[in-house]
PDB file of C-alpha atoms in Angstrom:
ATOM      1  CA  MET D  26      35.288 -92.238 -14.852  1.00  0.00           C
ATOM      2  CA  SER D  27      34.730 -95.333 -12.934  1.00  0.00           C
ATOM      3  CA  ILE D  28      32.544 -95.535  -9.860  1.00  0.00           C
ATOM      4  CA  TRP D  29      35.583 -96.359  -7.766  1.00  0.00           C
ATOM      5  CA  ASN D  30      37.283 -93.103  -8.776  1.00  0.00           C
ATOM      6  CA  ARG D  31      34.110 -91.208  -7.865  1.00  0.00           C
ATOM      7  CA  ILE D  32      34.070 -92.825  -4.411  1.00  0.00           C
ATOM      8  CA  VAL D  33      37.726 -91.972  -3.877  1.00  0.00           C
ATOM      9  CA  GLU D  34      37.094 -88.403  -4.975  1.00  0.00           C
ATOM     10  CA  TRP D  35      34.124 -88.053  -2.644  1.00  0.00           C
ATOM     11  CA  PHE D  36      36.340 -89.146   0.310  1.00  0.00           C
ATOM     12  CA  SER D  37      39.083 -86.813  -0.719  1.00  0.00           C
ATOM     13  CA  ASP D  38      36.618 -83.913  -0.942  1.00  0.00           C
ATOM     14  CA  ARG D  39      35.329 -84.786   2.565  1.00  0.00           C
ATOM     15  CA  SER D  40      38.868 -84.772   3.902  1.00  0.00           C
ATOM     16  CA  GLU D  41      39.620 -81.419   2.139  1.00  0.00           C
ATOM     17  CA  ARG D  42      36.437 -79.930   3.712  1.00  0.00           C
ATOM     18  CA  ASP D  43      37.458 -81.129   7.162  1.00  0.00           C
ATOM     19  CA  ARG D  44      40.988 -79.760   6.681  1.00  0.00           C
ATOM     20  CA  LEU D  45      39.681 -76.342   5.686  1.00  0.00           C
ATOM     21  CA  LEU D  46      37.422 -76.235   8.720  1.00  0.00           C
ATOM     22  CA  LEU D  47      40.297 -77.320  10.967  1.00  0.00           C
ATOM     23  CA  ASN D  48      42.640 -74.691   9.550  1.00  0.00           C
ATOM     24  CA  PHE D  49      40.020 -71.975   9.919  1.00  0.00           C
ATOM     25  CA  ASN D  50      39.263 -72.853  13.493  1.00  0.00           C
ATOM     26  CA  ASN D  51      42.969 -73.223  14.461  1.00  0.00           C
ATOM     27  CA  SER D  52      43.790 -69.859  12.874  1.00  0.00           C
ATOM     28  CA  ALA D  53      40.811 -68.258  14.630  1.00  0.00           C
ATOM     29  CA  LYS D  54      41.905 -69.723  17.930  1.00  0.00           C
ATOM     30  CA  GLU D  55      45.481 -68.455  17.469  1.00  0.00           C
ATOM     31  CA  ALA D  56      44.237 -65.007  16.398  1.00  0.00           C
ATOM     32  CA  PHE D  57      42.125 -64.787  19.530  1.00  0.00           C
ATOM     33  CA  ILE D  58      44.916 -65.935  21.803  1.00  0.00           C
ATOM     34  CA  ASN D  59      47.442 -63.503  20.247  1.00  0.00           C
ATOM     35  CA  GLY D  60      45.034 -60.625  20.518  1.00  0.00           C
ATOM     36  CA  MET D  61      44.680 -60.142  16.786  1.00  0.00           C
ATOM     37  CA  ALA D  62      40.952 -60.790  16.998  1.00  0.00           C
ATOM     38  CA  PRO D  63      38.802 -59.487  19.869  1.00  0.00           C
ATOM     39  CA  THR D  64      36.308 -62.361  19.513  1.00  0.00           C
ATOM     40  CA  MET D  65      36.666 -65.907  18.505  1.00  0.00           C
ATOM     41  CA  LEU D  66      35.146 -67.321  15.361  1.00  0.00           C
ATOM     42  CA  LYS D  67      34.253 -70.919  14.878  1.00  0.00           C
ATOM     43  CA  ALA D  68      33.365 -72.557  11.521  1.00  0.00           C
ATOM     44  CA  LYS D  69      30.879 -75.370  11.356  1.00  0.00           C
ATOM     45  CA  ILE D  70      28.921 -77.256   8.780  1.00  0.00           C
ATOM     46  CA  SER D  71      25.215 -76.566   8.566  1.00  0.00           C
ATOM     47  CA  ARG D  72      22.364 -77.718   6.404  1.00  0.00           C
ATOM     48  CA  GLY D  73      22.493 -74.707   4.125  1.00  0.00           C
ATOM     49  CA  CYS D  74      19.769 -73.154   2.039  1.00  0.00           C
ATOM     50  CA  LYS D  75      18.153 -75.318  -0.635  1.00  0.00           C
ATOM     51  CA  GLU D  76      17.519 -72.324  -2.852  1.00  0.00           C
ATOM     52  CA  TYR D  77      21.235 -71.648  -3.194  1.00  0.00           C
ATOM     53  CA  HIS D  78      22.142 -75.101  -4.531  1.00  0.00           C
ATOM     54  CA  HIS D  79      24.574 -75.331  -7.414  1.00  0.00           C
ATOM     55  CA  LYS D  80      26.162 -78.219  -9.291  1.00  0.00           C
ATOM     56  CA  TYR D  81      29.000 -78.635  -6.788  1.00  0.00           C
ATOM     57  CA  SER D  82      26.686 -78.499  -3.778  1.00  0.00           C
ATOM     58  CA  SER D  83      26.879 -81.200  -1.170  1.00  0.00           C
ATOM     59  CA  TRP D  84      23.681 -83.250  -0.761  1.00  0.00           C
ATOM     60  CA  LEU D  85      22.980 -82.669   2.829  1.00  0.00           C
ATOM     61  CA  SER D  86      25.374 -80.231   4.533  1.00  0.00           C
ATOM     62  CA  SER D  87      25.974 -77.342   2.191  1.00  0.00           C
ATOM     63  CA  GLY D  88      26.176 -74.503   4.661  1.00  0.00           C
ATOM     64  CA  PHE D  89      29.396 -72.902   5.959  1.00  0.00           C
ATOM     65  CA  ARG D  90      28.358 -71.497   9.301  1.00  0.00           C
ATOM     66  CA  ILE D  91      30.562 -69.158  11.308  1.00  0.00           C
ATOM     67  CA  GLU D  92      29.699 -68.631  14.923  1.00  0.00           C
ATOM     68  CA  VAL D  93      30.989 -65.514  16.597  1.00  0.00           C
ATOM     69  CA  PHE D  94      31.682 -65.909  20.306  1.00  0.00           C
ATOM     70  CA  SER D  95      30.995 -62.332  21.313  1.00  0.00           C
ATOM     71  CA  GLY D  96      28.797 -62.874  24.332  1.00  0.00           C
ATOM     72  CA  ARG D  97      26.226 -60.427  23.026  1.00  0.00           C
ATOM     73  CA  GLN D  98      23.972 -60.017  20.003  1.00  0.00           C
ATOM     74  CA  LEU D  99      26.095 -58.333  17.292  1.00  0.00           C
ATOM     75  CA  SER D 100      24.558 -55.591  15.172  1.00  0.00           C
ATOM     76  CA  LYS D 101      23.742 -56.260  11.527  1.00  0.00           C
ATOM     77  CA  ASP D 102      26.645 -54.075  10.370  1.00  0.00           C
ATOM     78  CA  GLU D 103      29.110 -56.013  12.488  1.00  0.00           C
ATOM     79  CA  ILE D 104      27.917 -59.386  11.155  1.00  0.00           C
ATOM     80  CA  LYS D 105      27.856 -57.897   7.624  1.00  0.00           C
ATOM     81  CA  LEU D 106      31.495 -56.803   7.905  1.00  0.00           C
ATOM     82  CA  ILE D 107      32.645 -60.310   8.834  1.00  0.00           C
ATOM     83  CA  GLY D 108      30.616 -61.698   5.938  1.00  0.00           C
ATOM     84  CA  GLN D 109      32.133 -59.139   3.516  1.00  0.00           C
ATOM     85  CA  VAL D 110      35.637 -60.061   4.608  1.00  0.00           C
ATOM     86  CA  ILE D 111      35.012 -63.723   3.908  1.00  0.00           C
ATOM     87  CA  LEU D 112      33.290 -63.002   0.587  1.00  0.00           C
ATOM     88  CA  SER D 113      36.032 -60.596  -0.614  1.00  0.00           C
ATOM     89  CA  ASP D 114      38.580 -63.445  -0.422  1.00  0.00           C
ATOM     90  CA  ASP D 115      38.222 -64.880  -3.929  1.00  0.00           C
ATOM     91  CA  VAL D 116      40.383 -67.949  -3.237  1.00  0.00           C
ATOM     92  CA  LEU D 117      38.447 -68.827  -0.142  1.00  0.00           C
ATOM     93  CA  VAL D 118      35.058 -68.398  -1.788  1.00  0.00           C
ATOM     94  CA  ARG D 119      36.064 -70.504  -4.780  1.00  0.00           C
ATOM     95  CA  ARG D 120      37.391 -73.236  -2.515  1.00  0.00           C
ATOM     96  CA  LEU D 121      34.198 -73.193  -0.487  1.00  0.00           C
ATOM     97  CA  VAL D 122      32.093 -73.502  -3.619  1.00  0.00           C
ATOM     98  CA  VAL D 123      33.975 -76.411  -5.183  1.00  0.00           C
ATOM     99  CA  LEU D 124      34.109 -78.254  -1.845  1.00  0.00           C
ATOM    100  CA  GLY D 125      30.342 -78.391  -1.783  1.00  0.00           C
ATOM    101  CA  TRP D 126      29.249 -75.349   0.178  1.00  0.00           C
ATOM    102  CA  ASP D 127      26.687 -72.989  -1.234  1.00  0.00           C
ATOM    103  CA  THR D 128      25.568 -70.900   1.752  1.00  0.00           C
ATOM    104  CA  LEU D 129      27.602 -68.696   4.086  1.00  0.00           C
ATOM    105  CA  GLU D 130      25.920 -68.143   7.440  1.00  0.00           C
ATOM    106  CA  ILE D 131      27.130 -65.946  10.238  1.00  0.00           C
ATOM    107  CA  HIS D 132      25.576 -66.049  13.655  1.00  0.00           C
ATOM    108  CA  CYS D 133      26.579 -65.026  17.138  1.00  0.00           C
ATOM    109  CA  ASP D 134      26.454 -67.201  20.232  1.00  0.00           C
ATOM    110  CA  GLU D 135      23.768 -64.920  21.758  1.00  0.00           C
ATOM    111  CA  GLY D 136      20.427 -64.201  20.081  1.00  0.00           C
ATOM    112  CA  ASN D 137      18.710 -65.771  17.115  1.00  0.00           C
ATOM    113  CA  PHE D 138      19.692 -63.205  14.501  1.00  0.00           C
ATOM    114  CA  GLY D 139      22.190 -63.917  11.739  1.00  0.00           C
ATOM    115  CA  LEU D 140      22.954 -63.298   8.068  1.00  0.00           C
ATOM    116  CA  ARG D 141      23.380 -65.595   5.125  1.00  0.00           C
ATOM    117  CA  TRP D 142      24.757 -65.171   1.608  1.00  0.00           C
ATOM    118  CA  GLN D 143      24.715 -67.250  -1.586  1.00  0.00           C
ATOM    119  CA  LEU D 144      28.396 -68.108  -2.184  1.00  0.00           C
ATOM    120  CA  LYS D 145      27.931 -68.535  -5.945  1.00  0.00           C
ATOM    121  CA  ASP D 146      27.218 -64.814  -6.366  1.00  0.00           C
ATOM    122  CA  PHE D 147      30.707 -63.939  -5.103  1.00  0.00           C
ATOM    123  CA  MET D 148      32.663 -66.627  -6.872  1.00  0.00           C
ATOM    124  CA  TYR D 149      34.163 -64.768  -9.855  1.00  0.00           C
ATOM    125  CA  LEU D 150      34.241 -61.129  -9.000  1.00  0.00           C
ATOM    126  CA  GLY D 151      34.694 -61.212  -5.268  1.00  0.00           C
ATOM    127  CA  TYR D 152      32.681 -58.736  -3.192  1.00  0.00           C
ATOM    128  CA  LYS D 153      31.477 -55.567  -4.907  1.00  0.00           C
TER     129      LYS D 153
ATOM    130  CA  MET O  28       0.281-157.178  -5.378  1.00  0.00           C
ATOM    131  CA  GLU O  29       0.162-154.681  -8.257  1.00  0.00           C
ATOM    132  CA  ILE O  30      -0.665-151.120  -7.654  1.00  0.00           C
ATOM    133  CA  ILE O  31      -1.983-148.974 -10.427  1.00  0.00           C
ATOM    134  CA  VAL O  32      -0.348-145.478 -10.517  1.00  0.00           C
ATOM    135  CA  ASN O  33      -0.613-142.511 -12.847  1.00  0.00           C
ATOM    136  CA  ASP O  34       2.459-141.573 -14.929  1.00  0.00           C
ATOM    137  CA  SER O  35       3.904-138.764 -12.815  1.00  0.00           C
ATOM    138  CA  ILE O  36       5.794-137.086 -15.673  1.00  0.00           C
ATOM    139  CA  VAL O  37       2.791-136.894 -17.948  1.00  0.00           C
ATOM    140  CA  SER O  38       0.456-135.728 -15.144  1.00  0.00           C
ATOM    141  CA  ASN O  39       2.944-132.890 -14.175  1.00  0.00           C
ATOM    142  CA  THR O  40       3.166-131.750 -17.776  1.00  0.00           C
ATOM    143  CA  PHE O  41      -0.573-131.548 -17.976  1.00  0.00           C
ATOM    144  CA  THR O  42      -0.658-129.524 -14.725  1.00  0.00           C
ATOM    145  CA  CYS O  43       1.850-127.008 -16.035  1.00  0.00           C
ATOM    146  CA  LEU O  44       0.046-126.572 -19.290  1.00  0.00           C
ATOM    147  CA  GLU O  45      -3.225-125.999 -17.411  1.00  0.00           C
ATOM    148  CA  ASN O  46      -1.636-123.317 -15.215  1.00  0.00           C
ATOM    149  CA  SER O  47       0.203-121.476 -18.011  1.00  0.00           C
ATOM    150  CA  ASP O  48      -1.833-119.071 -20.011  1.00  0.00           C
ATOM    151  CA  GLY O  49      -0.898-116.385 -22.557  1.00  0.00           C
ATOM    152  CA  SER O  50      -1.062-113.414 -20.155  1.00  0.00           C
ATOM    153  CA  SER O  51       1.847-114.447 -17.859  1.00  0.00           C
ATOM    154  CA  PHE O  52       4.130-114.847 -20.908  1.00  0.00           C
ATOM    155  CA  ASN O  53       3.266-111.332 -22.026  1.00  0.00           C
ATOM    156  CA  ILE O  54       3.906-109.797 -18.601  1.00  0.00           C
ATOM    157  CA  TRP O  55       7.437-111.250 -18.428  1.00  0.00           C
ATOM    158  CA  MET O  56       8.161-110.097 -21.929  1.00  0.00           C
ATOM    159  CA  ILE O  57       7.037-106.573 -21.120  1.00  0.00           C
ATOM    160  CA  ILE O  58       9.169-106.545 -17.944  1.00  0.00           C
ATOM    161  CA  ALA O  59      12.201-107.722 -19.932  1.00  0.00           C
ATOM    162  CA  ILE O  60      11.665-104.998 -22.554  1.00  0.00           C
ATOM    163  CA  ILE O  61      11.360-102.314 -19.865  1.00  0.00           C
ATOM    164  CA  GLU O  62      14.615-103.547 -18.272  1.00  0.00           C
ATOM    165  CA  LEU O  63      16.359-103.381 -21.628  1.00  0.00           C
ATOM    166  CA  ILE O  64      15.146 -99.829 -22.216  1.00  0.00           C
ATOM    167  CA  ILE O  65      16.341 -98.812 -18.722  1.00  0.00           C
ATOM    168  CA  ILE O  66      19.771-100.366 -19.334  1.00  0.00           C
ATOM    169  CA  VAL O  67      20.121 -98.531 -22.658  1.00  0.00           C
ATOM    170  CA  LEU O  68      19.029 -95.189 -21.066  1.00  0.00           C
ATOM    171  CA  LEU O  69      21.493 -95.664 -18.207  1.00  0.00           C
ATOM    172  CA  LEU O  70      24.309 -96.299 -20.648  1.00  0.00           C
ATOM    173  CA  VAL O  71      23.483 -93.166 -22.671  1.00  0.00           C
ATOM    174  CA  LEU O  72      23.111 -91.039 -19.536  1.00  0.00           C
ATOM    175  CA  ARG O  73      26.363 -92.405 -18.122  1.00  0.00           C
ATOM    176  CA  LYS O  74      28.292 -91.239 -21.151  1.00  0.00           C
ATOM    177  CA  LYS O  75      26.801 -87.774 -20.898  1.00  0.00           C
ATOM    178  CA  ASN O  76      27.410 -87.650 -17.148  1.00  0.00           C
ATOM    179  CA  ASN O  77      31.005 -88.695 -17.636  1.00  0.00           C
ATOM    180  CA  VAL O  78      31.668 -85.779 -19.999  1.00  0.00           C
ATOM    181  CA  ARG O  79      30.036 -83.333 -17.537  1.00  0.00           C
ATOM    182  CA  TYR O  80      31.876 -84.879 -14.591  1.00  0.00           C
ATOM    183  CA  GLU O  81      35.253 -84.523 -16.305  1.00  0.00           C
ATOM    184  CA  GLU O  82      34.530 -80.816 -16.968  1.00  0.00           C
ATOM    185  CA  MET O  83      33.568 -80.306 -13.350  1.00  0.00           C
ATOM    186  CA  ARG O  84      36.768 -81.968 -12.216  1.00  0.00           C
ATOM    187  CA  LYS O  85      38.869 -79.674 -14.392  1.00  0.00           C
ATOM    188  CA  VAL O  86      37.171 -76.596 -12.989  1.00  0.00           C
ATOM    189  CA  LYS O  87      37.444 -77.939  -9.468  1.00  0.00           C
ATOM    190  CA  GLY O  88      41.225 -78.479  -9.961  1.00  0.00           C
ATOM    191  CA  GLU O  89      41.650 -74.885 -11.171  1.00  0.00           C
ATOM    192  CA  MET O  90      39.680 -73.502  -8.259  1.00  0.00           C
ATOM    193  CA  LEU O  91      41.485 -75.486  -5.592  1.00  0.00           C
ATOM    194  CA  LYS O  92      44.773 -73.726  -6.513  1.00  0.00           C
ATOM    195  CA  GLY O  93      45.998 -70.896  -4.385  1.00  0.00           C
ATOM    196  CA  GLU O  94      46.780 -70.322  -0.750  1.00  0.00           C
ATOM    197  CA  ILE O  95      44.280 -69.073   1.841  1.00  0.00           C
ATOM    198  CA  ASN O  96      45.625 -66.618   4.324  1.00  0.00           C
ATOM    199  CA  PHE O  97      43.331 -67.000   7.329  1.00  0.00           C
ATOM    200  CA  ASP O  98      45.391 -64.562   9.470  1.00  0.00           C
ATOM    201  CA  ASN O  99      44.564 -61.834   6.927  1.00  0.00           C
ATOM    202  CA  THR O 100      40.911 -62.866   7.111  1.00  0.00           C
ATOM    203  CA  PHE O 101      40.761 -62.357  10.857  1.00  0.00           C
ATOM    204  CA  MET O 102      42.727 -59.134  10.765  1.00  0.00           C
ATOM    205  CA  SER O 103      40.447 -57.876   8.045  1.00  0.00           C
ATOM    206  CA  ALA O 104      37.339 -58.878   9.897  1.00  0.00           C
ATOM    207  CA  PHE O 105      38.194 -56.893  13.012  1.00  0.00           C
ATOM    208  CA  HIS O 106      40.726 -54.175  11.997  1.00  0.00           C
ATOM    209  CA  SER O 107      40.066 -53.246   8.367  1.00  0.00           C
ATOM    210  CA  LYS O 108      37.381 -50.685   9.230  1.00  0.00           C
ATOM    211  CA  GLU O 109      39.599 -48.585  11.510  1.00  0.00           C
ATOM    212  CA  LEU O 110      42.500 -48.768   8.985  1.00  0.00           C
ATOM    213  CA  TYR O 111      40.105 -47.749   6.200  1.00  0.00           C
ATOM    214  CA  ASN O 112      38.864 -44.765   8.223  1.00  0.00           C
ATOM    215  CA  LYS O 113      42.412 -43.729   8.949  1.00  0.00           C
ATOM    216  CA  LEU O 114      43.543 -44.081   5.348  1.00  0.00           C
ATOM    217  CA  LYS O 115      40.579 -42.398   3.696  1.00  0.00           C
ATOM    218  CA  VAL O 116      41.483 -39.196   5.552  1.00  0.00           C
ATOM    219  CA  SER O 117      45.231 -39.366   4.944  1.00  0.00           C
ATOM    220  CA  CYS O 118      45.018 -40.617   1.335  1.00  0.00           C
ATOM    221  CA  HIS O 119      42.462 -38.186   0.123  1.00  0.00           C
ATOM    222  CA  PRO O 120      43.750 -36.608  -3.118  1.00  0.00           C
ATOM    223  CA  ASN O 121      42.650 -33.117  -2.048  1.00  0.00           C
ATOM    224  CA  ARG O 122      45.327 -33.177   0.641  1.00  0.00           C
ATOM    225  CA  PHE O 123      47.983 -33.137  -2.074  1.00  0.00           C
ATOM    226  CA  ALA O 124      46.651 -30.152  -4.008  1.00  0.00           C
ATOM    227  CA  PRO O 125      47.924 -28.344  -6.022  1.00  0.00           C
ATOM    228  CA  ASP O 126      50.578 -30.951  -6.948  1.00  0.00           C
ATOM    229  CA  GLU O 127      48.859 -32.629  -9.883  1.00  0.00           C
ATOM    230  CA  GLU O 128      51.217 -35.613 -10.068  1.00  0.00           C
ATOM    231  CA  LYS O 129      50.862 -36.491  -6.432  1.00  0.00           C
ATOM    232  CA  MET O 130      47.121 -35.947  -6.625  1.00  0.00           C
ATOM    233  CA  LYS O 131      46.954 -38.478  -9.448  1.00  0.00           C
ATOM    234  CA  ILE O 132      48.925 -41.035  -7.467  1.00  0.00           C
ATOM    235  CA  ALA O 133      46.824 -40.373  -4.381  1.00  0.00           C
ATOM    236  CA  ASP O 134      43.653 -40.762  -6.398  1.00  0.00           C
ATOM    237  CA  ASP O 135      44.822 -44.111  -7.696  1.00  0.00           C
ATOM    238  CA  ILE O 136      45.667 -45.227  -4.135  1.00  0.00           C
ATOM    239  CA  PHE O 137      42.299 -43.995  -2.948  1.00  0.00           C
ATOM    240  CA  GLN O 138      40.462 -45.907  -5.639  1.00  0.00           C
ATOM    241  CA  ARG O 139      42.370 -49.123  -4.841  1.00  0.00           C
ATOM    242  CA  MET O 140      41.834 -48.579  -1.157  1.00  0.00           C
ATOM    243  CA  ARG O 141      38.036 -48.430  -1.707  1.00  0.00           C
ATOM    244  CA  LYS O 142      38.222 -51.584  -3.836  1.00  0.00           C
ATOM    245  CA  TYR O 143      40.075 -53.445  -1.056  1.00  0.00           C
ATOM    246  CA  GLU O 144      37.916 -51.950   1.706  1.00  0.00           C
ATOM    247  CA  THR O 145      37.756 -55.229   3.586  1.00  0.00           C
ATOM    248  CA  ASN O 146      41.236 -56.508   2.895  1.00  0.00           C
ATOM    249  CA  TYR O 147      43.590 -55.566   5.715  1.00  0.00           C
ATOM    250  CA  CYS O 148      46.848 -56.728   4.044  1.00  0.00           C
ATOM    251  CA  ARG O 149      46.256 -54.868   0.782  1.00  0.00           C
ATOM    252  CA  LYS O 150      45.241 -51.711   2.626  1.00  0.00           C
ATOM    253  CA  HIS O 151      48.327 -52.071   4.784  1.00  0.00           C
ATOM    254  CA  ALA O 152      50.422 -52.163   1.603  1.00  0.00           C
ATOM    255  CA  LEU O 153      48.617 -49.120   0.264  1.00  0.00           C
ATOM    256  CA  GLN O 154      49.378 -47.333   3.527  1.00  0.00           C
ATOM    257  CA  GLY O 155      53.067 -47.868   2.788  1.00  0.00           C
ATOM    258  CA  LEU O 156      52.618 -46.317  -0.649  1.00  0.00           C
ATOM    259  CA  GLN O 157      50.773 -43.400   0.820  1.00  0.00           C
ATOM    260  CA  THR O 158      53.589 -42.798   3.298  1.00  0.00           C
ATOM    261  CA  GLN O 159      56.038 -42.753   0.460  1.00  0.00           C
ATOM    262  CA  ILE O 160      54.126 -39.970  -1.352  1.00  0.00           C
ATOM    263  CA  SER O 161      53.513 -37.910   1.758  1.00  0.00           C
ATOM    264  CA  SER O 162      57.160 -38.058   2.871  1.00  0.00           C
ATOM    265  CA  HIS O 163      58.058 -35.943  -0.149  1.00  0.00           C
ATOM    266  CA  HIS O 164      55.257 -33.470   0.448  1.00  0.00           C
ATOM    267  CA  HIS O 165      55.367 -30.270   2.489  1.00  0.00           C
ATOM    268  CA  TYR O 166      52.082 -31.063   4.261  1.00  0.00           C
ATOM    269  CA  SER O 167      52.181 -33.402   7.176  1.00  0.00           C
ATOM    270  CA  VAL O 168      49.944 -36.421   6.737  1.00  0.00           C
TER     271      VAL O 168
END
């Protein structure tokens, strides 16, 4: 594989990552507007956790961070449920892993408390 | 008037020979050998990396297949718990006793429901199945 192909692939991965984030955020916005979701979620890229690195991990920004706009500090169970929903979607988890993410972080807009998971653990079997 | 001058070519040669000693020659040779070793190592590693990279590309291609349903993700995140609580009562196999056949089907649905605890769409489908069983049953569900 030539260096040129690698460069092209890197750019295509970047564009795929951006597209996934855009789709997630647009769907979240629509779900919130339609009343399907009581709070709005927003996906962002974060630095991630170095301990969770795998061979597909992005160099710098390997964290998939979801911010919950709830206006209050959510309980651990509430954050955990959102995390479980994301992690139970095999297709989504696999896509996140191959696109360079290794950490899933969920935080709310209020407070400093959040949860994080290693995506690799949920890649093949899904949650449970 | 004649001017006596030194032979510039000969004098330059003497200067070069005076400056050059054995040690500088050795240093450049060592650097060249190190460069050669690095080039050979890079070539070997490149071949290995290419094989690994091709494997990674294949796996990546496989994993990028499939559609992501974000609507289901958001519905699951906020509504799967209440649907689960509702279904775990109405789908409990004991509700269909003593009909063994229906109890078996209800047990299967109950197990799948627990497996898809956080998946709204699948649980919704299971709710449909549960309604089909209960519609043929004398107990109201």
